[in-house]
Coordinates of C-alpha atoms in Angstrom, one line a residue:
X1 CA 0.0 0.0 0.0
X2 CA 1.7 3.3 -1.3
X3 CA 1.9 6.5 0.9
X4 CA -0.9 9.3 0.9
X5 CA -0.4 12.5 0.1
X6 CA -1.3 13.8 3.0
X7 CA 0.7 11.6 4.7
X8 CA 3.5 12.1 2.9
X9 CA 3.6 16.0 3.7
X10 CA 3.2 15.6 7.1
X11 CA 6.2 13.9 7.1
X12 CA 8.3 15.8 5.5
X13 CA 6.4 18.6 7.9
X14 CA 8.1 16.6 10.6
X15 CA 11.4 16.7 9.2
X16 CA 11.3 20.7 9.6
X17 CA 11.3 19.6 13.8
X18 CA 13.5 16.2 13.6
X19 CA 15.2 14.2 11.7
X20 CA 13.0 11.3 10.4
X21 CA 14.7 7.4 9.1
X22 CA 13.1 5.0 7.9
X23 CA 13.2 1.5 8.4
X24 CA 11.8 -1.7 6.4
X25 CA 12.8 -5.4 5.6
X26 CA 11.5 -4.6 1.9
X27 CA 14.4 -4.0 -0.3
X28 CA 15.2 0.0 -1.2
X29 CA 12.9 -0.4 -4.6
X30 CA 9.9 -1.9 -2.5
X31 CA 10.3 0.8 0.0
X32 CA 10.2 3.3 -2.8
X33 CA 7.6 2.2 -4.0
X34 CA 5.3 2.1 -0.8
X35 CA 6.5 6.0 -0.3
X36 CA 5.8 7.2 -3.6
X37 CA 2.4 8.7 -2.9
X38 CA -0.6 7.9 -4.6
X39 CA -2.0 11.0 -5.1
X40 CA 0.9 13.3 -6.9
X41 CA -0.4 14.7 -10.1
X42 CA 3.2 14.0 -11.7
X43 CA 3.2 10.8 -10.0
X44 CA 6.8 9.5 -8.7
X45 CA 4.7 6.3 -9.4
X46 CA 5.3 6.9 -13.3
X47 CA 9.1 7.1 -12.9
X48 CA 11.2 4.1 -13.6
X49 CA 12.3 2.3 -9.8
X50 CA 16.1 4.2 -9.8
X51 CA 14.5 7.3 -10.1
X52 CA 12.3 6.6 -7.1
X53 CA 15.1 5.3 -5.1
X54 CA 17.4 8.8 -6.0
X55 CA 14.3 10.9 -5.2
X56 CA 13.8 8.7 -2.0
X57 CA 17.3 8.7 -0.3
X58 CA 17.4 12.8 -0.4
X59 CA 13.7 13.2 0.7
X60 CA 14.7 11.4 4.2
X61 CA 17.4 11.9 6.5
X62 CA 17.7 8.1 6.7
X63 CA 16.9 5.4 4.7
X64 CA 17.4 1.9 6.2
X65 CA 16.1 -0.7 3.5
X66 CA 16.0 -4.8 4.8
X67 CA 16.7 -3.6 8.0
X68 CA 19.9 -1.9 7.3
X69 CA 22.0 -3.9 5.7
X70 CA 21.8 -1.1 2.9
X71 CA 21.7 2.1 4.8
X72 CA 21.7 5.9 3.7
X73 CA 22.3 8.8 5.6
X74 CA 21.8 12.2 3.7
X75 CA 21.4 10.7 0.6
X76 CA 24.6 8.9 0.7
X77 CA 25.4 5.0 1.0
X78 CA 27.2 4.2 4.3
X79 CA 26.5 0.7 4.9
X80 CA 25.6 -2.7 2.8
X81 CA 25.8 -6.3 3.5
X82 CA 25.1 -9.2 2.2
X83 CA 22.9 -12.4 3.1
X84 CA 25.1 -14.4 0.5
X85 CA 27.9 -13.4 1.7
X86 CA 27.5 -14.2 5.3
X87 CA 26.0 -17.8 4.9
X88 CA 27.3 -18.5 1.4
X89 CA 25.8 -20.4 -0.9
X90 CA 25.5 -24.3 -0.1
X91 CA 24.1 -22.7 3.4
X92 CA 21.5 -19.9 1.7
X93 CA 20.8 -23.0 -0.6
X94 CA 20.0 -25.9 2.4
X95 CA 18.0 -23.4 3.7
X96 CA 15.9 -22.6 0.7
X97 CA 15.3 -26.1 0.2
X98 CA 13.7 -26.9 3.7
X99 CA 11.5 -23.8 3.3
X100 CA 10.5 -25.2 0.0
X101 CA 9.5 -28.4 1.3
X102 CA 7.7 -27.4 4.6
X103 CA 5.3 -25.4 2.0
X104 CA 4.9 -28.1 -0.3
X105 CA 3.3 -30.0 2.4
X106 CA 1.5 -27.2 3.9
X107 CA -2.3 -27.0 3.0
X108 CA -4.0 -24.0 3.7
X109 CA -7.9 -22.3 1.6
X110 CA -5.0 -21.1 -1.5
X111 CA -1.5 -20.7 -2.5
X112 CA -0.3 -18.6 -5.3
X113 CA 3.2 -18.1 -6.5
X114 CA 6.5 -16.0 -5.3
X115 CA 6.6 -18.1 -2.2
X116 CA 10.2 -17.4 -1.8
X117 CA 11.8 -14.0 -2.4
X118 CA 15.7 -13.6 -2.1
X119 CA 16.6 -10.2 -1.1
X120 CA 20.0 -8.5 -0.7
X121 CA 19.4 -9.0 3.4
X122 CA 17.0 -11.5 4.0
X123 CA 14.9 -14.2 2.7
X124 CA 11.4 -14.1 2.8
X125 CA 8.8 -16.8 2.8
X126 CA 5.1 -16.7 2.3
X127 CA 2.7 -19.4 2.7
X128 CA 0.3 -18.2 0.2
X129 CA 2.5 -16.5 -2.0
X130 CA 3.7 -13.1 -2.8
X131 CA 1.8 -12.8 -5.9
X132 CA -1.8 -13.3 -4.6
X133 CA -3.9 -10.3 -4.7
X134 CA -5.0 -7.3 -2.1
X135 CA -8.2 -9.9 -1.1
X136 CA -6.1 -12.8 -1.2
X137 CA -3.7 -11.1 1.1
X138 CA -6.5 -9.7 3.3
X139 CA -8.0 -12.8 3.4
X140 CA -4.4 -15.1 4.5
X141 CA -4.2 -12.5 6.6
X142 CA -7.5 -13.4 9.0
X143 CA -6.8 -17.3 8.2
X144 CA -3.1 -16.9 10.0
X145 CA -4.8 -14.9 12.8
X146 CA -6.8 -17.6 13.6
X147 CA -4.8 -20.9 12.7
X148 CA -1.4 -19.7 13.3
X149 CA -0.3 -20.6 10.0
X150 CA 3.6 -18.7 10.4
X151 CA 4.0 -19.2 14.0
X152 CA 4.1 -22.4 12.7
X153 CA 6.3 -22.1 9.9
X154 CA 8.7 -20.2 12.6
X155 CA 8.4 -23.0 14.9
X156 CA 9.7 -25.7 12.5
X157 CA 12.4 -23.1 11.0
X158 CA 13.9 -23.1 14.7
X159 CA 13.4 -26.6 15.3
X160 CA 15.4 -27.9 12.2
X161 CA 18.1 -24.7 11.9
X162 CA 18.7 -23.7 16.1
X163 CA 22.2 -25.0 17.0
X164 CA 23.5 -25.6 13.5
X165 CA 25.9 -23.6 11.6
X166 CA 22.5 -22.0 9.9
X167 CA 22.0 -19.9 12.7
X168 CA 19.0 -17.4 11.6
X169 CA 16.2 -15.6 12.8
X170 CA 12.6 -16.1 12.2
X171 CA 10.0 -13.2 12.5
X172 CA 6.8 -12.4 11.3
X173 CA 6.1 -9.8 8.6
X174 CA 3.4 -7.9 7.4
X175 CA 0.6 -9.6 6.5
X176 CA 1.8 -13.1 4.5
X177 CA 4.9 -13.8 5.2
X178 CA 7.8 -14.0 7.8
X179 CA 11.4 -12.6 7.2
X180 CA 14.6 -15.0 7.6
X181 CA 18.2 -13.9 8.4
X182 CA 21.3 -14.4 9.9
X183 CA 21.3 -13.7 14.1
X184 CA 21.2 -10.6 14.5
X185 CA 20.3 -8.9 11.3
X186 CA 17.0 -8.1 12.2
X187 CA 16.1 -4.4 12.7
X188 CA 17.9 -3.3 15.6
X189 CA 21.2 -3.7 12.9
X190 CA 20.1 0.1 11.5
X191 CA 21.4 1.5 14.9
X192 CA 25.0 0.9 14.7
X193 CA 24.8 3.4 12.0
X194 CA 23.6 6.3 14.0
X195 CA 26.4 6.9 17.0
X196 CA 25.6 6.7 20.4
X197 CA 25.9 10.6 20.9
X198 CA 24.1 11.7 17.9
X199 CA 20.5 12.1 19.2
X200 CA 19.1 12.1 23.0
X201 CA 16.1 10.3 22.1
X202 CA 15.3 8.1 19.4
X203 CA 11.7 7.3 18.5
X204 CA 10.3 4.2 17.3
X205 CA 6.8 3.4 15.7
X206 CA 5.6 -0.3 14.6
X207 CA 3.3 -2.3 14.1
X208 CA 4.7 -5.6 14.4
X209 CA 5.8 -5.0 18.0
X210 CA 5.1 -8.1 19.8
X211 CA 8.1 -10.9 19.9
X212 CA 8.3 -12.6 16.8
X213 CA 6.9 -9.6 15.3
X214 CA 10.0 -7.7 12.9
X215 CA 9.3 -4.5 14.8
X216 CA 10.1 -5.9 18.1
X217 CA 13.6 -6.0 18.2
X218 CA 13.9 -2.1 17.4
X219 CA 10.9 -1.3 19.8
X220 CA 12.3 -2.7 23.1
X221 CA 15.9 -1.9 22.3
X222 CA 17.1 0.0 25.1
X223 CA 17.8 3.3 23.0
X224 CA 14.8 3.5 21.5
X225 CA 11.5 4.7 22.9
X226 CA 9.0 2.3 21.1
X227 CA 5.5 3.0 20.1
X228 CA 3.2 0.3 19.1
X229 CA 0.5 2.0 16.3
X230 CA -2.0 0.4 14.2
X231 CA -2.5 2.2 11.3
X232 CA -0.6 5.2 9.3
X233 CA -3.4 7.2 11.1
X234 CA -2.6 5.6 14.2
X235 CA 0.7 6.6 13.8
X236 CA -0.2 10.4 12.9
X237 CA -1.9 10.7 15.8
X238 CA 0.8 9.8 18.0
X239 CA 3.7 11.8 16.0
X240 CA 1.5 14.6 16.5
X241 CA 0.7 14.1 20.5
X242 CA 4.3 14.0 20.6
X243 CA 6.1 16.6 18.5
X244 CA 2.9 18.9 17.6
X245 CA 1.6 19.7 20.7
X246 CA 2.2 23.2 22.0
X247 CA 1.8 22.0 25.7
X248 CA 5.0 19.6 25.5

């Protein structure tokens, strides 16, 4: 779901007060994407992906795309990694494989296609597949809320990789699928590229904040002050309580 308009100048209406990252397990393209707001005249959603990304980097004073491992600060790269390059790939490969097979003896009301997408970061699974539709999704969505469907998945992930030299993390994201990476390269990585005497406070919103959620390790970090929200409006409404109101 791409930005508003609305939203997206309220933002950058922040940014006048603080400086405002951004974080996400998408890679930098997807992020883009979901920031390019939907209701531009001149849409930034007509422009080619690189010229999303170049527009994207500068709007923001940070840009943290699969949770950091390809960071920007002022429009400038200061930090990438590498899933491949940290596992390698008979590892990235034994892993694929057991993901693979765990779904192809999962049954669940439908399964698309795209159930496994290999990002610069982090490998992501879905259950039903990253090309079903908006209803499709919606409708996953309720289904996993009820049966546990990737609390599951996690579950088995742990059981077969824990103590082996795959040693990876498991966590729940968005709506139909969970993120996998090496320990530690979940969302708290983005800090170590902001110094410990840059800012006094750093803010935090989610809305996977729960454990096993992918906002969880950055919102009970302790130097971050975590909010859990709901919605974009959600989060408006507590940006605002927070940084718009006179009384403060």
């Amino acid at each position: 779901m791409a930005i508003t308009l609305e939203m997206e100048q309220f933002l950058l209406k922040l940014k006048e007060k603080v400086d405002v990252g951004l974080v996400g397990g998408s890679d930098l393209a997807k992020i883009a994407e979901q920031m390019t707001s939907i209701d531009c005249g001149e849409s930034f959603q007509s422009q080619d992906s690189d010229s999303q990304i170049a527009q994207l980097i500068k709007k923001y004073d940070y840009i943290f795309a699969e949770n950091g491992l390809l960071a920007y600060h002022d429009g400038r790269l200061i930090g990438k990694q590498s899933i491949l390059n940290e596992l390698g790939e008979e590892r990235v490969q034994r892993f694929i494989n057991f993901a693979l097979g765990y779904l192809s003896r999962l049954t669940i009301p439908k399964k698309r296609g795209n159930f496994i997408e290999f990002r610069n970061g982090l490998i992501n699974v879905s259950p039903i597949g990253r090309s079903c539709s908006r209803d499709e999704r919606n409708d996953f969505f309720a289904y996993d809320q009820k049966h546990g469907i990737r609390e599951k998945m996690i579950n088995a992930f742990q059981q077969e990789f824990n103590g082996t030299d795959i040693e990876m993390d498991f966590v729940i994201g968005g709506q139909i699928s969970i993120d996998c990476f090496p320990r530690g390269w979940d969302k708290k990585f983005c800090l170590r590229f902001i110094p410990d005497d840059r800012y006094d406070k750093i803010y935090f919103f989610g809305d996977r904040c729960l454990p096993n959620g992918n906002d969880y390790a950055l919102f009970s970090h302790e130097r971050t002050i975590g909010y859990a929200v709901k919605c974009p409006d959600d989060t408006r409404e507590q940006v605002e309580k927070l940084f718009f109101n006179q009384n403060q």
